[in-house]
Short mmCIF file of C-alpha atoms in Angstrom, two decimals:
data_model
loop_
_atom_site.label_atom_id
_atom_site.label_comp_id
_atom_site.label_asym_id
_atom_site.label_seq_id
_atom_site.Cartn_x
_atom_site.Cartn_y
_atom_site.Cartn_z
CA MET V 919 9.47 -8.13 7.36
CA LYS V 920 12.14 -7.02 9.78
CA ARG V 921 14.46 -9.80 10.80
CA SER V 922 14.42 -10.80 14.46
CA GLY V 923 17.63 -9.88 16.24
CA ALA V 924 17.65 -13.18 18.08
CA PHE V 925 17.74 -15.16 14.89
CA ILE V 926 20.42 -13.06 13.25
CA TYR V 927 22.77 -14.46 15.85
CA LEU V 928 21.20 -17.94 16.03
CA PRO V 929 24.15 -19.76 14.36
CA ILE V 930 26.61 -18.01 16.71
CA ALA V 931 24.46 -18.88 19.71
CA PHE V 932 24.39 -22.53 18.74
CA ALA V 933 28.15 -22.54 18.27
CA LEU V 934 28.76 -21.02 21.70
CA ILE V 935 26.35 -23.47 23.31
CA PHE V 936 28.09 -26.46 21.77
CA ILE V 937 31.62 -25.20 22.48
CA SER V 938 31.11 -24.04 26.06
CA GLY V 939 29.03 -27.04 27.04
CA ILE V 940 30.88 -29.71 25.09
CA TRP V 941 32.47 -31.35 28.13
CA ILE V 942 29.31 -31.22 30.21
CA GLY V 943 27.20 -32.76 27.51
CA LYS V 944 29.82 -35.06 26.03
CA PHE V 945 28.15 -38.24 27.20
CA ILE V 946 24.54 -37.01 27.48
CA GLY V 947 22.29 -38.04 24.58
CA ARG V 948 25.31 -38.87 22.40
CA ASN V 949 23.49 -41.46 20.32
CA ASN V 950 20.50 -39.14 19.96
CA ILE V 951 22.72 -36.40 18.52
CA HIS V 952 24.18 -38.72 15.91
CA ARG V 953 20.72 -39.95 15.00
CA ASN V 954 19.35 -36.41 14.54
CA PHE V 955 22.27 -35.20 12.44
CA ALA V 956 22.79 -38.40 10.43
CA SER V 957 21.46 -36.72 7.29
CA ARG V 958 23.12 -33.53 6.05
CA THR V 959 19.86 -32.58 4.36
CA ASP V 960 17.98 -32.64 7.65
CA LYS V 961 20.20 -30.33 9.72
CA ILE V 962 17.43 -27.86 10.51
CA ASN V 963 15.02 -30.50 11.82
CA GLY V 964 17.85 -32.15 13.69
CA ILE V 965 18.81 -28.95 15.48
CA ILE V 966 15.20 -28.05 16.26
CA ASP V 967 14.55 -31.58 17.57
CA TYR V 968 17.62 -31.35 19.76
CA VAL V 969 16.69 -27.89 21.07
CA GLN V 970 13.17 -29.08 21.86
CA ASP V 971 14.47 -32.19 23.68
CA GLN V 972 17.49 -30.78 25.51
CA TYR V 973 17.13 -27.00 25.92
CA VAL V 974 17.02 -25.86 29.54
CA ASP V 975 13.63 -24.15 29.13
CA THR V 976 10.48 -25.18 27.29
CA VAL V 977 10.39 -23.91 23.70
CA ASN V 978 7.50 -23.37 21.31
CA ARG V 979 8.47 -25.54 18.36
CA GLU V 980 5.97 -23.93 15.97
CA LYS V 981 7.30 -20.44 16.62
CA LEU V 982 10.87 -21.69 16.35
CA VAL V 983 10.15 -23.26 12.95
CA ASP V 984 8.32 -20.13 11.71
CA LYS V 985 11.20 -17.86 12.72
CA THR V 986 13.83 -20.14 11.24
CA ILE V 987 12.07 -20.39 7.87
CA ALA V 988 11.41 -16.63 7.77
CA ASP V 989 15.05 -15.86 8.51
CA MET V 990 16.28 -18.35 5.91
CA LEU V 991 14.13 -16.86 3.14
CA GLN V 992 15.07 -13.32 4.13
CA GLU V 993 18.70 -14.20 3.49
CA LEU V 994 17.92 -14.84 -0.18
CA ASP V 995 16.49 -11.44 -1.16
CA PRO V 996 14.20 -8.76 0.31
CA HIS V 997 11.06 -10.13 -1.33
CA SER V 998 11.24 -13.85 -0.59
CA ALA V 999 9.24 -14.28 2.61
CA TYR V 1000 7.38 -16.65 4.92
CA MET V 1001 3.86 -15.95 6.23
CA THR V 1002 1.86 -17.62 8.95
CA ALA V 1003 -1.71 -18.52 8.03
CA GLU V 1004 -3.02 -15.35 9.70
CA GLU V 1005 -0.38 -13.14 8.08
CA ARG V 1006 -1.11 -14.67 4.69
CA LYS V 1007 -4.84 -14.02 5.01
CA ARG V 1008 -4.22 -10.41 6.02
CA MET V 1009 -1.69 -9.78 3.23
CA ASN V 1010 -3.78 -11.40 0.48
CA GLU V 1011 -7.08 -9.66 1.24
CA PRO V 1012 -6.21 -6.45 -0.65
CA LEU V 1013 -5.15 -8.49 -3.69
CA GLU V 1014 -8.12 -10.86 -3.63
CA GLY V 1015 -10.38 -7.81 -3.76
CA ASN V 1016 -12.68 -8.71 -0.88
CA PHE V 1017 -13.06 -10.03 2.65
CA GLU V 1018 -16.01 -11.07 4.83
CA GLY V 1019 -17.52 -8.66 7.34
CA ILE V 1020 -20.20 -5.98 7.64
CA GLY V 1021 -18.64 -3.44 5.23
CA VAL V 1022 -17.83 -0.23 7.08
CA GLU V 1023 -14.77 1.97 7.42
CA PHE V 1024 -14.34 3.26 10.95
CA ASN V 1025 -12.27 5.49 13.18
CA ILE V 1026 -11.91 5.44 16.97
CA LEU V 1027 -12.25 8.83 18.65
CA SER V 1028 -12.58 9.41 22.40
CA ASP V 1029 -12.96 5.65 22.99
CA THR V 1030 -15.93 5.50 20.62
CA ILE V 1031 -16.15 3.83 17.19
CA ARG V 1032 -17.38 6.18 14.51
CA VAL V 1033 -18.51 4.96 11.11
CA MET V 1034 -16.48 6.85 8.51
CA ASN V 1035 -18.04 5.27 5.45
CA VAL V 1036 -20.44 2.51 4.51
CA ILE V 1037 -18.73 0.55 1.72
CA THR V 1038 -20.60 0.40 -1.57
CA GLY V 1039 -21.58 -3.16 -2.37
CA GLY V 1040 -21.08 -4.37 1.23
CA PRO V 1041 -23.64 -5.92 3.62
CA SER V 1042 -24.29 -2.65 5.49
CA GLU V 1043 -25.08 -0.56 2.41
CA ASN V 1044 -28.85 -1.00 2.47
CA THR V 1045 -29.39 -1.45 6.22
CA GLY V 1046 -29.72 2.22 7.18
CA LEU V 1047 -26.32 2.43 8.86
CA ARG V 1048 -24.57 5.60 7.75
CA ALA V 1049 -21.43 7.67 8.11
CA GLY V 1050 -21.27 9.55 11.42
CA ASP V 1051 -23.01 6.83 13.44
CA ARG V 1052 -21.30 5.90 16.72
CA ILE V 1053 -21.26 2.17 17.53
CA VAL V 1054 -22.03 1.74 21.24
CA PHE V 1055 -23.37 -1.83 21.53
CA VAL V 1056 -22.55 -5.04 19.64
CA ASP V 1057 -24.81 -8.05 20.24
CA GLY V 1058 -26.27 -6.28 23.28
CA LYS V 1059 -22.91 -5.72 24.98
CA PRO V 1060 -21.24 -2.31 25.48
CA PHE V 1061 -18.60 -1.69 22.81
CA THR V 1062 -16.88 1.49 23.96
CA GLY V 1063 -14.01 2.33 26.28
CA ARG V 1064 -10.25 2.27 26.40
CA HIS V 1065 -10.04 -1.46 25.74
CA ILE V 1066 -11.48 -0.98 22.25
CA ASP V 1067 -8.81 -0.77 19.54
CA ASN V 1068 -8.66 -1.37 15.79
CA SER V 1069 -7.80 -5.04 16.21
CA THR V 1070 -10.72 -5.63 18.57
CA VAL V 1071 -13.16 -3.91 16.22
CA MET V 1072 -12.05 -5.94 13.19
CA LYS V 1073 -12.15 -9.25 15.07
CA THR V 1074 -15.66 -8.47 16.33
CA LEU V 1075 -17.25 -7.10 13.16
CA ARG V 1076 -15.56 -9.34 10.63
CA GLY V 1077 -16.65 -12.94 10.41
CA LYS V 1078 -17.84 -15.76 8.22
CA GLY V 1079 -20.39 -14.83 5.59
CA GLY V 1080 -23.94 -15.66 6.61
CA THR V 1081 -23.41 -15.03 10.33
CA GLN V 1082 -25.27 -12.15 11.95
CA VAL V 1083 -24.29 -9.33 14.27
CA LYS V 1084 -26.56 -6.78 16.00
CA ILE V 1085 -25.20 -3.24 16.18
CA SER V 1086 -26.68 -0.36 18.15
CA VAL V 1087 -25.57 3.16 17.25
CA LYS V 1088 -25.93 6.69 18.56
CA ARG V 1089 -26.67 9.07 15.73
CA PRO V 1090 -25.84 12.79 16.10
CA GLY V 1091 -29.03 14.81 16.63
CA THR V 1092 -31.11 11.87 17.90
CA LYS V 1093 -31.90 10.76 21.45
CA ASP V 1094 -32.61 7.07 20.99
CA LEU V 1095 -30.25 4.38 19.78
CA ALA V 1096 -30.78 2.84 16.35
CA THR V 1097 -30.28 -0.93 16.11
CA PHE V 1098 -29.35 -2.87 12.97
CA GLN V 1099 -29.24 -6.63 12.44
CA ILE V 1100 -26.55 -7.15 9.80
CA THR V 1101 -25.73 -10.39 8.02
CA ARG V 1102 -22.02 -10.58 7.33
CA GLY V 1103 -21.00 -11.14 3.74
CA THR V 1104 -18.48 -10.28 1.07
CA VAL V 1105 -17.04 -6.78 1.38
CA PRO V 1106 -15.37 -5.48 -1.80
CA ILE V 1107 -11.94 -3.83 -1.66
CA TYR V 1108 -11.63 -1.33 -4.46
CA SER V 1109 -8.45 -0.61 -6.39
CA ILE V 1110 -9.58 2.59 -8.10
CA ASP V 1111 -9.42 5.45 -5.60
CA ALA V 1112 -10.63 8.07 -8.05
CA ALA V 1113 -11.76 8.39 -11.67
CA TYR V 1114 -13.00 11.78 -12.86
CA MET V 1115 -12.58 14.41 -15.58
CA LEU V 1116 -9.92 17.05 -14.91
CA ASN V 1117 -11.22 19.23 -17.73
CA GLY V 1118 -13.15 18.90 -20.98
CA ASP V 1119 -11.02 16.14 -22.52
CA VAL V 1120 -8.54 14.93 -19.86
CA GLY V 1121 -9.50 12.04 -17.62
CA TYR V 1122 -7.78 10.98 -14.42
CA ILE V 1123 -7.64 7.49 -12.88
CA LYS V 1124 -5.81 6.69 -9.65
CA LEU V 1125 -5.04 2.99 -9.23
CA SER V 1126 -3.86 1.97 -5.75
CA ARG V 1127 -3.00 -1.71 -6.35
CA PHE V 1128 -3.04 -4.47 -8.96
CA ALA V 1129 -5.60 -6.81 -7.39
CA ALA V 1130 -7.81 -9.52 -8.86
CA THR V 1131 -10.58 -6.99 -9.59
CA SER V 1132 -8.37 -4.08 -10.70
CA PHE V 1133 -8.64 -4.57 -14.45
CA ASP V 1134 -12.44 -4.82 -14.38
CA GLU V 1135 -12.56 -1.71 -12.20
CA TYR V 1136 -10.33 0.11 -14.68
CA LEU V 1137 -12.58 -0.81 -17.60
CA GLN V 1138 -15.65 0.48 -15.76
CA SER V 1139 -13.89 3.75 -14.91
CA PHE V 1140 -12.55 4.10 -18.43
CA LYS V 1141 -16.00 3.69 -19.98
CA LYS V 1142 -17.42 6.31 -17.61
CA LEU V 1143 -14.72 8.83 -18.51
CA LYS V 1144 -14.92 8.09 -22.23
CA ALA V 1145 -18.66 8.75 -22.12
CA ASN V 1146 -17.83 12.12 -20.54
CA GLY V 1147 -15.57 13.11 -23.43
CA MET V 1148 -12.14 11.82 -22.38
CA LYS V 1149 -9.53 11.96 -25.16
CA LYS V 1150 -6.39 12.06 -22.97
CA LEU V 1151 -5.69 10.00 -19.87
CA ILE V 1152 -3.54 10.58 -16.79
CA LEU V 1153 -2.96 7.25 -15.01
CA ASP V 1154 -1.77 7.82 -11.45
CA LEU V 1155 0.36 4.95 -10.09
CA ARG V 1156 2.02 6.93 -7.31
CA GLY V 1157 2.17 4.91 -4.10
CA ASN V 1158 1.03 1.77 -5.94
CA GLY V 1159 3.19 -1.06 -4.59
CA GLY V 1160 2.15 -3.59 -7.23
CA GLY V 1161 0.24 -6.85 -7.15
CA TYR V 1162 -0.61 -9.46 -9.74
CA LEU V 1163 1.56 -9.62 -12.86
CA ASN V 1164 -1.29 -10.78 -15.11
CA ILE V 1165 -3.38 -7.74 -14.15
CA ALA V 1166 -0.50 -5.40 -15.05
CA VAL V 1167 -0.14 -7.18 -18.39
CA SER V 1168 -3.86 -6.86 -19.13
CA LEU V 1169 -3.81 -3.14 -18.35
CA ALA V 1170 -0.69 -2.50 -20.44
CA ASP V 1171 -2.40 -4.32 -23.33
CA GLU V 1172 -5.07 -1.61 -23.31
CA PHE V 1173 -2.45 0.99 -24.28
CA LEU V 1174 -0.13 -0.90 -26.63
CA SER V 1175 -0.55 -2.06 -30.22
CA LYS V 1176 -0.69 -5.72 -31.18
CA GLY V 1177 2.75 -7.32 -31.22
CA GLN V 1178 4.47 -4.85 -28.90
CA MET V 1179 6.41 -6.30 -25.97
CA ILE V 1180 4.98 -5.64 -22.51
CA VAL V 1181 7.47 -7.47 -20.29
CA TYR V 1182 9.48 -10.69 -20.19
CA THR V 1183 10.95 -12.81 -17.42
CA LYS V 1184 14.10 -14.89 -16.91
CA GLY V 1185 14.64 -17.51 -14.22
CA ARG V 1186 17.26 -20.14 -13.43
CA SER V 1187 15.03 -23.21 -13.32
CA VAL V 1188 13.72 -24.93 -16.45
CA ARG V 1189 10.15 -24.34 -15.31
CA HIS V 1190 10.66 -20.60 -14.87
CA GLY V 1191 13.32 -20.12 -17.52
CA GLY V 1192 11.51 -17.31 -19.29
CA GLU V 1193 8.16 -16.02 -20.48
CA LYS V 1194 7.25 -13.22 -22.88
CA PHE V 1195 4.11 -11.11 -22.62
CA ILE V 1196 3.09 -9.49 -25.89
CA ALA V 1197 0.24 -7.07 -26.56
CA SER V 1198 -2.44 -8.98 -28.41
CA THR V 1199 -5.96 -7.65 -28.12
CA THR V 1200 -7.17 -4.38 -29.51
CA GLY V 1201 -7.02 -1.98 -26.59
CA GLU V 1202 -9.48 0.82 -25.97
CA PHE V 1203 -6.80 3.49 -25.63
CA GLU V 1204 -3.97 2.59 -28.02
CA ASN V 1205 -3.61 5.88 -29.89
CA ASN V 1206 -4.68 8.66 -27.55
CA PRO V 1207 -2.24 10.69 -25.42
CA LEU V 1208 -1.26 8.85 -22.24
CA PHE V 1209 0.56 10.16 -19.14
CA VAL V 1210 1.67 7.91 -16.27
CA LEU V 1211 2.51 9.34 -12.83
CA ILE V 1212 5.03 7.48 -10.64
CA ASP V 1213 7.01 8.15 -7.49
CA GLU V 1214 9.46 6.46 -5.13
CA ASN V 1215 6.69 4.16 -3.84
CA SER V 1216 5.55 2.90 -7.25
CA ALA V 1217 6.81 -0.68 -7.41
CA SER V 1218 6.63 -4.03 -9.18
CA ALA V 1219 3.49 -4.15 -11.37
CA SER V 1220 3.43 -0.33 -11.46
CA GLU V 1221 6.96 -0.40 -12.86
CA ILE V 1222 5.95 -2.98 -15.45
CA ILE V 1223 3.29 -0.57 -16.75
CA ALA V 1224 5.64 2.44 -16.67
CA GLY V 1225 8.46 0.46 -18.30
CA ALA V 1226 6.23 -0.87 -21.08
CA ILE V 1227 4.85 2.59 -21.86
CA GLN V 1228 8.29 4.22 -21.76
CA ASP V 1229 10.18 1.57 -23.72
CA ASN V 1230 7.58 1.49 -26.50
CA ASP V 1231 7.59 5.31 -26.77
CA ARG V 1232 3.86 5.14 -26.06
CA GLY V 1233 3.44 7.95 -23.50
CA LEU V 1234 5.12 10.20 -20.97
CA ILE V 1235 6.25 9.05 -17.53
CA ILE V 1236 6.10 11.94 -15.03
CA GLY V 1237 7.23 12.17 -11.41
CA ARG V 1238 10.21 10.67 -9.58
CA ARG V 1239 12.27 7.49 -9.89
CA SER V 1240 10.25 4.44 -8.91
CA PHE V 1241 11.03 1.90 -6.20
CA GLY V 1242 13.09 -0.57 -8.26
CA LYS V 1243 11.54 -4.04 -7.76
CA GLY V 1244 12.24 -6.31 -10.70
CA LEU V 1245 11.81 -9.69 -9.02
CA VAL V 1246 8.95 -12.14 -9.55
CA GLN V 1247 7.63 -14.16 -6.60
CA GLN V 1248 5.64 -17.38 -6.57
CA GLU V 1249 3.52 -18.25 -3.54
CA ARG V 1250 3.28 -21.80 -2.22
CA GLU V 1251 0.79 -22.80 0.47
CA LEU V 1252 1.81 -25.23 3.23
CA PRO V 1253 -0.48 -27.82 4.86
CA ASP V 1254 -1.16 -25.66 7.96
CA GLY V 1255 -2.34 -22.69 5.88
CA SER V 1256 0.94 -20.84 6.11
CA ALA V 1257 2.83 -20.05 2.91
CA PHE V 1258 6.07 -18.76 1.50
CA ARG V 1259 6.86 -16.53 -1.43
CA LEU V 1260 10.01 -17.38 -3.34
CA THR V 1261 11.67 -15.24 -5.99
CA ILE V 1262 11.70 -17.41 -9.12
CA ALA V 1263 12.62 -14.93 -11.85
CA ARG V 1264 13.56 -11.39 -12.79
CA TYR V 1265 11.43 -9.36 -15.14
CA TYR V 1266 12.74 -7.15 -17.93
CA THR V 1267 11.18 -4.19 -19.72
CA PRO V 1268 10.89 -4.26 -23.53
CA SER V 1269 14.27 -2.52 -24.02
CA GLY V 1270 15.98 -5.28 -22.01
CA ARG V 1271 16.49 -3.57 -18.67
CA CYS V 1272 15.94 -5.14 -15.28
CA ILE V 1273 14.95 -2.34 -12.96
CA GLN V 1274 15.68 -4.28 -9.75
CA ARG V 1275 17.98 -2.22 -7.54
CA PRO V 1276 20.83 -3.81 -5.55
CA TYR V 1277 20.07 -5.58 -2.27
CA ASP V 1278 23.53 -6.93 -1.45
CA LYS V 1279 23.76 -4.77 1.71
CA GLY V 1280 20.77 -6.41 3.36
CA SER V 1281 17.02 -5.98 3.54
CA GLU V 1282 17.00 -3.26 6.18
CA GLU V 1283 19.15 -0.93 4.08
CA TYR V 1284 17.21 -1.93 0.97
CA PHE V 1285 13.90 -0.76 2.42
CA GLN V 1286 15.52 2.35 3.89
CA GLU V 1287 16.45 3.64 0.44
CA GLU V 1288 13.57 6.09 0.14
CA TYR V 1289 14.65 7.83 3.32
CA ASP V 1290 18.27 7.80 2.15
CA ARG V 1291 17.23 9.34 -1.17
CA PHE V 1292 15.33 12.02 0.72
CA LYS V 1293 18.36 12.82 2.89
CA LYS V 1294 20.65 12.97 -0.14
CA GLY V 1295 18.30 15.33 -1.98
CA GLU V 1296 17.47 12.87 -4.77
CA LEU V 1297 13.74 13.52 -4.39
CA GLU V 1298 14.26 17.24 -4.97
CA ASN V 1299 16.92 17.37 -7.69
CA ALA V 1300 16.68 15.67 -11.05
CA ASP V 1301 20.46 15.77 -11.59
CA SER V 1302 21.03 13.42 -8.66
CA ASN V 1303 18.88 10.70 -10.27
CA LYS V 1304 21.61 9.32 -12.53
CA PHE V 1305 22.56 5.72 -13.17
CA SER V 1306 25.83 4.35 -14.49
CA ALA V 1307 26.54 4.28 -18.23
CA SER V 1308 26.57 0.48 -18.10
CA GLN V 1309 22.82 0.55 -17.40
CA LYS V 1310 21.91 2.54 -20.51
CA PHE V 1311 19.29 1.20 -22.93
CA THR V 1312 17.58 2.72 -25.97
CA THR V 1313 13.94 2.81 -27.05
CA PRO V 1314 12.86 2.36 -30.71
CA LYS V 1315 12.82 6.16 -31.17
CA GLY V 1316 16.32 6.56 -29.72
CA LYS V 1317 15.42 7.73 -26.22
CA VAL V 1318 17.96 6.68 -23.57
CA VAL V 1319 16.49 4.86 -20.56
CA TYR V 1320 18.22 3.39 -17.53
CA GLY V 1321 18.04 0.09 -15.64
CA GLY V 1322 19.31 -1.24 -12.35
CA GLY V 1323 17.34 1.00 -10.02
CA GLY V 1324 13.72 1.75 -10.87
CA ILE V 1325 12.07 3.62 -13.72
CA MET V 1326 13.47 7.08 -14.39
CA PRO V 1327 10.62 9.43 -15.42
CA ASP V 1328 10.75 11.33 -18.69
CA ILE V 1329 9.83 14.47 -16.76
CA PHE V 1330 11.11 14.88 -13.21
CA VAL V 1331 8.91 16.66 -10.66
CA PRO V 1332 10.57 17.29 -7.28
CA LEU V 1333 9.01 16.29 -4.00
CA ASP V 1334 6.83 19.00 -2.47
CA THR V 1335 8.65 19.36 0.85
CA THR V 1336 5.67 21.27 2.23
CA GLU V 1337 4.07 17.87 2.76
CA ARG V 1338 6.99 16.92 5.04
CA ASN V 1339 6.88 20.08 7.15
CA HIS V 1340 7.45 19.04 10.78
CA ASP V 1341 4.42 20.79 12.28
CA VAL V 1342 2.07 19.55 9.56
CA ASN V 1343 3.42 16.00 9.89
CA GLU V 1344 2.84 16.08 13.63
CA LEU V 1345 -0.79 17.15 13.15
CA LEU V 1346 -1.32 14.32 10.66
CA PHE V 1347 0.62 11.70 12.61
CA HIS V 1348 -1.45 12.27 15.75
CA ASN V 1349 -4.73 12.24 13.74
CA ILE V 1350 -5.55 15.80 14.82
CA VAL V 1351 -6.94 16.74 11.39
CA LYS V 1352 -8.99 13.56 11.09
CA ASP V 1353 -10.42 13.87 14.59
CA PHE V 1354 -11.25 17.55 14.08
CA VAL V 1355 -12.99 16.75 10.81
CA LEU V 1356 -15.04 13.99 12.43
CA GLU V 1357 -16.30 16.49 15.02
CA TYR V 1358 -17.00 19.07 12.33
CA ALA V 1359 -18.80 16.59 10.07
CA ASP V 1360 -21.13 15.55 12.90
CA SER V 1361 -22.60 19.04 13.00
CA LYS V 1362 -22.42 19.93 9.29
CA ARG V 1363 -22.95 16.64 7.41
CA GLU V 1364 -26.60 17.09 6.45
CA GLU V 1365 -26.09 20.73 5.51
CA LEU V 1366 -23.10 19.93 3.28
CA GLN V 1367 -24.74 16.91 1.67
CA LYS V 1368 -27.89 18.88 0.90
CA LYS V 1369 -25.88 21.47 -1.07
CA GLY V 1370 -23.91 18.71 -2.79
CA PHE V 1371 -20.25 18.03 -3.45
CA PRO V 1372 -19.86 20.30 -6.53
CA HIS V 1373 -21.01 23.27 -4.45
CA PHE V 1374 -18.62 22.31 -1.65
CA ARG V 1375 -15.71 21.80 -4.06
CA ASP V 1376 -16.21 25.13 -5.79
CA THR V 1377 -17.17 27.44 -2.91
CA PHE V 1378 -16.10 26.06 0.48
CA ASP V 1379 -13.27 28.04 2.13
CA ALA V 1380 -11.44 25.77 4.58
CA SER V 1381 -9.04 28.54 5.64
CA ALA V 1382 -11.80 29.83 7.92
CA LEU V 1383 -11.52 26.57 9.88
CA LEU V 1384 -7.75 26.73 10.38
CA PRO V 1385 -7.85 28.75 13.67
CA SER V 1386 -10.39 26.27 15.08
CA LEU V 1387 -8.19 23.37 14.00
CA LEU V 1388 -5.14 24.82 15.74
CA ASP V 1389 -7.21 25.56 18.87
CA TYR V 1390 -8.43 21.95 18.77
CA ALA V 1391 -4.81 20.76 18.53
CA SER V 1392 -3.92 22.89 21.54
CA VAL V 1393 -6.81 21.47 23.60
CA GLN V 1394 -5.63 17.98 22.70
CA GLY V 1395 -2.23 18.84 24.16
CA HIS V 1396 -0.35 19.63 20.95
CA TRP V 1397 1.45 22.77 19.77
CA LYS V 1398 -0.14 25.52 21.79
CA GLY V 1399 0.18 28.81 19.91
CA MET V 1400 1.64 27.12 16.84
CA LYS V 1401 1.99 29.33 13.76
CA LEU V 1402 2.51 27.95 10.28
CA ALA V 1403 4.54 29.42 7.44
CA LYS V 1404 2.69 30.34 4.25
CA ASP V 1405 3.34 27.17 2.21
CA PRO V 1406 2.60 24.62 4.98
CA GLU V 1407 -0.53 26.58 5.85
CA ALA V 1408 -1.76 26.43 2.25
CA PHE V 1409 -1.12 22.68 2.15
CA LEU V 1410 -2.92 22.14 5.46
CA VAL V 1411 -5.95 24.17 4.37
CA ASN V 1412 -6.27 22.12 1.17
CA TYR V 1413 -5.78 18.84 3.05
CA LEU V 1414 -8.39 19.89 5.62
CA LYS V 1415 -10.95 20.58 2.91
CA ALA V 1416 -10.12 17.31 1.12
CA THR V 1417 -10.50 15.34 4.36
CA ILE V 1418 -13.92 16.87 4.98
CA ALA V 1419 -14.91 15.75 1.48
CA ARG V 1420 -13.70 12.21 2.24
CA VAL V 1421 -15.67 11.98 5.52
CA VAL V 1422 -18.87 13.52 4.15
CA TRP V 1423 -18.75 11.88 0.70
CA ASN V 1424 -16.03 9.43 -0.42
CA GLU V 1425 -12.40 8.84 -1.47
CA GLU V 1426 -12.87 10.17 -4.99
CA CYS V 1427 -14.12 13.49 -3.63
CA PHE V 1428 -10.99 13.66 -1.46
CA TYR V 1429 -8.76 13.42 -4.53
CA GLU V 1430 -10.82 15.90 -6.56
CA ILE V 1431 -9.87 18.51 -3.98
CA TYR V 1432 -6.44 17.28 -2.88
CA ASN V 1433 -5.23 17.09 -6.49
CA GLN V 1434 -5.96 20.78 -7.06
CA LYS V 1435 -2.65 21.57 -5.31
CA ASP V 1436 -0.69 18.59 -6.63
CA ARG V 1437 2.46 19.68 -8.48
CA THR V 1438 3.00 16.43 -10.37
CA LEU V 1439 -0.56 16.39 -11.66
CA ALA V 1440 -0.28 20.08 -12.57
CA ARG V 1441 2.81 19.29 -14.68
CA ALA V 1442 0.98 16.41 -16.35
CA LEU V 1443 -1.93 18.71 -17.18
CA LEU V 1444 0.52 21.17 -18.72
CA GLU V 1445 1.88 18.38 -20.92
CA THR V 1446 -1.63 17.35 -22.00
CA SER V 1447 -2.15 20.83 -23.42
CA LYS V 1448 0.83 20.26 -25.74
CA ARG V 1449 -0.49 17.02 -27.22
CA ASP V 1450 -3.54 16.30 -29.29
#
């Protein structure tokens, strides 16, 4: 949460107000001032009371309190934070694993809402609503136009379970509208983006978060892959910002032998003084080759997994140095539904390292580190990813590992800078690829689905669509006559094909194609061939 500029200077503002106006206000409300500030422990309430009573303009006390608390917690560390009731609900939904609504993913194109996907297990799954439908009426009222945005759609379609909403859609290739009466209910949020076999004995699982349902999802995916012959596993935690500690511990327990340390914590208070998490149950994948992919956006619970695997010499960590969050937060709810998260402990990997990176220069610089690493070349050169000798630790087999700034991978794979090509980024940032694919899918969906995803994956040549994509970008007012270099063009063609797979089928199909050009995964596959 970025700190408000007004509240950075709040103490100075108060000082100037009191100094410059001291003579004017010397005799006004003097007794009231002493009463408000009689207790040193109630300074904040005293100041807010005084501002509310005496400030020249009307102030919103609730907003003033929210901002003051948020700013106070932000001063402690980058991860202690305050949330309003609405912010808390929005932030917790991905970790709770569900929300209430109708269960569709959507995109807005040309002022019209298009259904991208009907979520499996959601209320809309068996209604007849399908990907490609355009929502034009909701409860008999027009639901198109420039006033429709993502926030409006979510507020309208989400709602308390058991309530109903009537949706009318225009389906490509049909003249009449189709109308669906949908009863809102629980919509699952999945943590596993993809789980499939890369070859005859190597399975791949991409985990996007550590939510309440993540471990159960992992077990289901694992059983599916094991039934298909998996003997080696690549666990992809790239971009995974973390989540629940207990879920990370449960997952690590699947890979480690009984008695091995997973993680431990240390706090200042007696209540949170320290806790050890030890592998106990017999895991389903304790002895087979394991490879964990991480990058600069793998944080918290992801780093607990990577640290436990690395420090116990259990598998290979491949990719780039992780984010470096080694702090544990506890959430406390307040009577009005708001809440705050306070850092209560640090966690340590089995070798004894805390991977939390420094935050003494402020939260803004702390969260800017990825960009700073990119500018300095750290994401492209393994030699620049060095920590000080004072942060050295040793695993049971004598491997040197480092603390104080994320998890260093065993095998470094540089960032593919093709993905950050300016022209490609502009096409992605302005949703040109997504919008083009939506138009393409409208005319080709049934044809592609009839042939099936395996046929599409193995035979479809997306390079033939590239000229049409660039023409589409030009018509939309972007990059007329743009020409791409060889590497960015190859990336864009692969991304275009993967995006078609996502729109026509699902997220897993996207990754089956996108991963074909992924350098980190390719290196992991190379390593799997060396281990049996």
